[in-house]
Amino acid sequence: IPFRRLTFDNLIRNFNSPNFNVLRAYFFTILIVIITLVSVAMLSSMMSYTLSRNRKGFYRWAYLLLLAGLMIPIQVILIPIIQILRTIHLILTVPGLILVYVAWYMPFTAFVLSGYIGTISTQLDESAKIDGATPFVIFFRIIFPLMKPALTSVVIFITVWTWNDFI
């Protein structure tokens, strides 16, 4: 490699190009990562709480169906996903991409969080019910703060996975 001819001209040209704005690309990447993280964390934490506290009937089958989602490679469902997004007019849009990410990361997050919530004693739930707390209060004031270690792990994984899709 002739090091004397190495310059930053291409980098400067890309930063100033009207066809490709690097700062705009980073902004949209950060936006997609944040919306995906918040959506997956909130939806799957509530779902995991419900699935881990109710292990009978419908909830057991729903949990097994989510775990089956971990076994399906993306290449198998890529064409149906594209057809569905085209049908609902979300193909090649940011909301469509976020929807795919949220749906794809939900099984992993539900698996991790359900396992963690299973270690939290149900006596906390029962004592809160005796004190008159509703299920939402029990979740958001007692269980959700206790889930910080598991949520931190999930947030790290999802951030890296989502960010790496744009590199």
Protein backbone atom coordinates (compact mmCIF):
# COMPACT_ATOMS: atom_id res chain seq x y z
CA ILE A 1 0.00 0.00 0.00
CA PRO A 2 1.52 3.32 -0.99
CA PHE A 3 1.02 5.30 2.21
CA ARG A 4 2.05 8.59 0.62
CA ARG A 5 -1.13 8.57 -1.49
CA LEU A 6 -3.51 7.88 1.40
CA THR A 7 -5.76 10.88 2.01
CA PHE A 8 -9.04 11.68 3.69
CA ASP A 9 -10.56 13.04 0.46
CA ASN A 10 -13.13 10.25 0.17
CA LEU A 11 -14.24 10.70 3.76
CA ILE A 12 -14.56 14.47 3.36
CA ARG A 13 -16.43 14.03 0.06
CA ASN A 14 -18.91 11.61 1.71
CA PHE A 15 -19.55 13.96 4.62
CA ASN A 16 -20.31 16.81 2.22
CA SER A 17 -22.17 14.80 -0.42
CA PRO A 18 -25.86 15.66 -0.93
CA ASN A 19 -26.54 12.05 -2.00
CA PHE A 20 -25.37 10.48 1.25
CA ASN A 21 -25.37 12.39 4.50
CA VAL A 22 -23.50 10.47 7.19
CA LEU A 23 -24.92 12.49 10.05
CA ARG A 24 -28.47 11.88 8.84
CA ALA A 25 -27.72 8.15 8.58
CA TYR A 26 -26.42 8.09 12.16
CA PHE A 27 -29.48 10.00 13.35
CA PHE A 28 -31.86 7.47 11.80
CA THR A 29 -29.82 4.57 13.13
CA ILE A 30 -29.92 5.97 16.65
CA LEU A 31 -33.65 6.67 16.28
CA ILE A 32 -34.34 3.10 15.14
CA VAL A 33 -32.25 1.64 17.97
CA ILE A 34 -33.96 3.74 20.66
CA ILE A 35 -37.52 3.08 19.47
CA THR A 36 -36.78 -0.64 19.10
CA LEU A 37 -35.26 -0.80 22.58
CA VAL A 38 -38.10 1.00 24.31
CA SER A 39 -40.77 -1.00 22.48
CA VAL A 40 -39.16 -4.39 23.08
CA ALA A 41 -38.31 -3.63 26.70
CA MET A 42 -41.80 -2.47 27.62
CA LEU A 43 -43.82 -5.00 25.64
CA SER A 44 -41.75 -8.05 26.43
CA SER A 45 -41.31 -7.21 30.11
CA MET A 46 -45.07 -7.00 30.61
CA MET A 47 -45.60 -10.12 28.52
CA SER A 48 -42.88 -12.00 30.39
CA TYR A 49 -44.39 -11.08 33.75
CA THR A 50 -47.75 -12.43 32.66
CA LEU A 51 -46.27 -15.60 31.15
CA SER A 52 -44.03 -16.35 34.12
CA ARG A 53 -46.74 -15.90 36.74
CA ASN A 54 -49.37 -17.94 34.83
CA ARG A 55 -48.00 -21.32 33.78
CA LYS A 56 -51.28 -23.05 32.90
CA GLY A 57 -53.43 -23.40 29.82
CA PHE A 58 -53.16 -20.65 27.24
CA TYR A 59 -50.16 -18.99 28.85
CA ARG A 60 -48.08 -22.16 28.68
CA TRP A 61 -48.86 -22.59 24.98
CA ALA A 62 -48.14 -18.94 24.29
CA TYR A 63 -44.76 -19.29 26.00
CA LEU A 64 -43.94 -22.40 23.98
CA LEU A 65 -44.96 -20.61 20.78
CA LEU A 66 -42.61 -17.74 21.64
CA LEU A 67 -39.79 -20.20 22.27
CA ALA A 68 -40.48 -21.76 18.88
CA GLY A 69 -39.80 -18.32 17.43
CA LEU A 70 -36.21 -18.63 18.67
CA MET A 71 -35.69 -21.70 16.52
CA ILE A 72 -36.75 -20.18 13.21
CA PRO A 73 -33.92 -18.65 11.19
CA ILE A 74 -34.60 -15.28 9.58
CA GLN A 75 -33.96 -16.70 6.10
CA VAL A 76 -37.02 -18.94 6.42
CA ILE A 77 -39.45 -16.12 7.14
CA LEU A 78 -37.86 -13.33 5.12
CA ILE A 79 -40.14 -13.63 2.07
CA PRO A 80 -43.38 -13.78 4.12
CA ILE A 81 -42.22 -10.74 6.12
CA ILE A 82 -41.61 -8.78 2.92
CA GLN A 83 -45.02 -9.79 1.55
CA ILE A 84 -46.77 -8.75 4.76
CA LEU A 85 -44.95 -5.41 4.88
CA ARG A 86 -45.83 -4.79 1.22
CA THR A 87 -49.50 -5.59 1.94
CA ILE A 88 -49.71 -3.11 4.82
CA HIS A 89 -47.64 -0.52 2.88
CA LEU A 90 -44.72 -0.47 5.33
CA ILE A 91 -42.02 -1.87 3.07
CA LEU A 92 -38.89 0.32 2.93
CA THR A 93 -40.11 2.54 5.77
CA VAL A 94 -38.69 3.18 9.23
CA PRO A 95 -41.90 2.02 11.01
CA GLY A 96 -41.83 -1.21 9.01
CA LEU A 97 -38.22 -1.83 10.00
CA ILE A 98 -38.97 -1.13 13.65
CA LEU A 99 -41.96 -3.48 13.52
CA VAL A 100 -39.77 -6.28 12.15
CA TYR A 101 -37.12 -5.68 14.79
CA VAL A 102 -39.63 -5.67 17.63
CA ALA A 103 -41.24 -8.89 16.40
CA TRP A 104 -37.86 -10.55 15.86
CA TYR A 105 -36.40 -9.68 19.29
CA MET A 106 -39.52 -10.46 21.34
CA PRO A 107 -38.92 -14.25 21.71
CA PHE A 108 -35.35 -13.79 22.94
CA THR A 109 -36.35 -11.04 25.35
CA ALA A 110 -39.36 -12.98 26.62
CA PHE A 111 -37.18 -16.02 27.23
CA VAL A 112 -34.57 -14.08 29.22
CA LEU A 113 -37.03 -11.99 31.21
CA SER A 114 -39.41 -14.88 31.98
CA GLY A 115 -36.52 -16.84 33.39
CA TYR A 116 -35.49 -13.90 35.52
CA ILE A 117 -39.00 -13.10 36.74
CA GLY A 118 -39.34 -16.75 37.75
CA THR A 119 -36.61 -16.13 40.33
CA ILE A 120 -38.53 -13.23 41.91
CA SER A 121 -40.68 -14.44 44.78
CA THR A 122 -44.44 -14.48 44.24
CA GLN A 123 -44.83 -13.43 47.88
CA LEU A 124 -44.06 -9.88 46.77
CA ASP A 125 -47.05 -10.01 44.42
CA GLU A 126 -49.30 -11.48 47.10
CA SER A 127 -48.34 -8.92 49.72
CA ALA A 128 -48.96 -6.09 47.25
CA LYS A 129 -52.38 -7.54 46.41
CA ILE A 130 -53.22 -7.64 50.11
CA ASP A 131 -52.26 -3.97 50.35
CA GLY A 132 -54.68 -3.22 47.49
CA ALA A 133 -52.30 -2.85 44.55
CA THR A 134 -53.61 -3.45 41.05
CA PRO A 135 -51.70 -5.73 38.64
CA PHE A 136 -50.25 -2.68 36.86
CA VAL A 137 -49.04 -1.18 40.14
CA ILE A 138 -47.53 -4.51 41.15
CA PHE A 139 -45.68 -4.74 37.88
CA PHE A 140 -44.44 -1.15 37.53
CA ARG A 141 -43.62 -0.44 41.19
CA ILE A 142 -42.36 -3.84 42.37
CA ILE A 143 -41.42 -6.23 39.56
CA PHE A 144 -40.11 -3.83 36.90
CA PRO A 145 -37.50 -2.20 39.18
CA LEU A 146 -36.30 -5.67 40.22
CA MET A 147 -35.82 -6.60 36.55
CA LYS A 148 -33.01 -4.05 35.98
CA PRO A 149 -30.18 -6.63 35.73
CA ALA A 150 -32.00 -8.76 33.16
CA LEU A 151 -33.26 -5.71 31.26
CA THR A 152 -29.74 -4.32 31.13
CA SER A 153 -28.47 -7.52 29.53
CA VAL A 154 -31.31 -7.54 27.02
CA VAL A 155 -30.78 -3.86 26.19
CA ILE A 156 -27.09 -4.47 25.52
CA PHE A 157 -27.81 -7.42 23.23
CA ILE A 158 -30.55 -5.67 21.28
CA THR A 159 -28.54 -2.46 20.94
CA VAL A 160 -25.57 -4.32 19.50
CA TRP A 161 -27.71 -6.48 17.19
CA THR A 162 -29.72 -3.54 15.86
CA TRP A 163 -26.72 -1.24 15.50
CA ASN A 164 -24.69 -3.91 13.68
CA ASP A 165 -27.40 -4.24 11.03
CA PHE A 166 -26.48 -0.76 9.82
CA ILE A 167 -22.69 -1.09 9.78
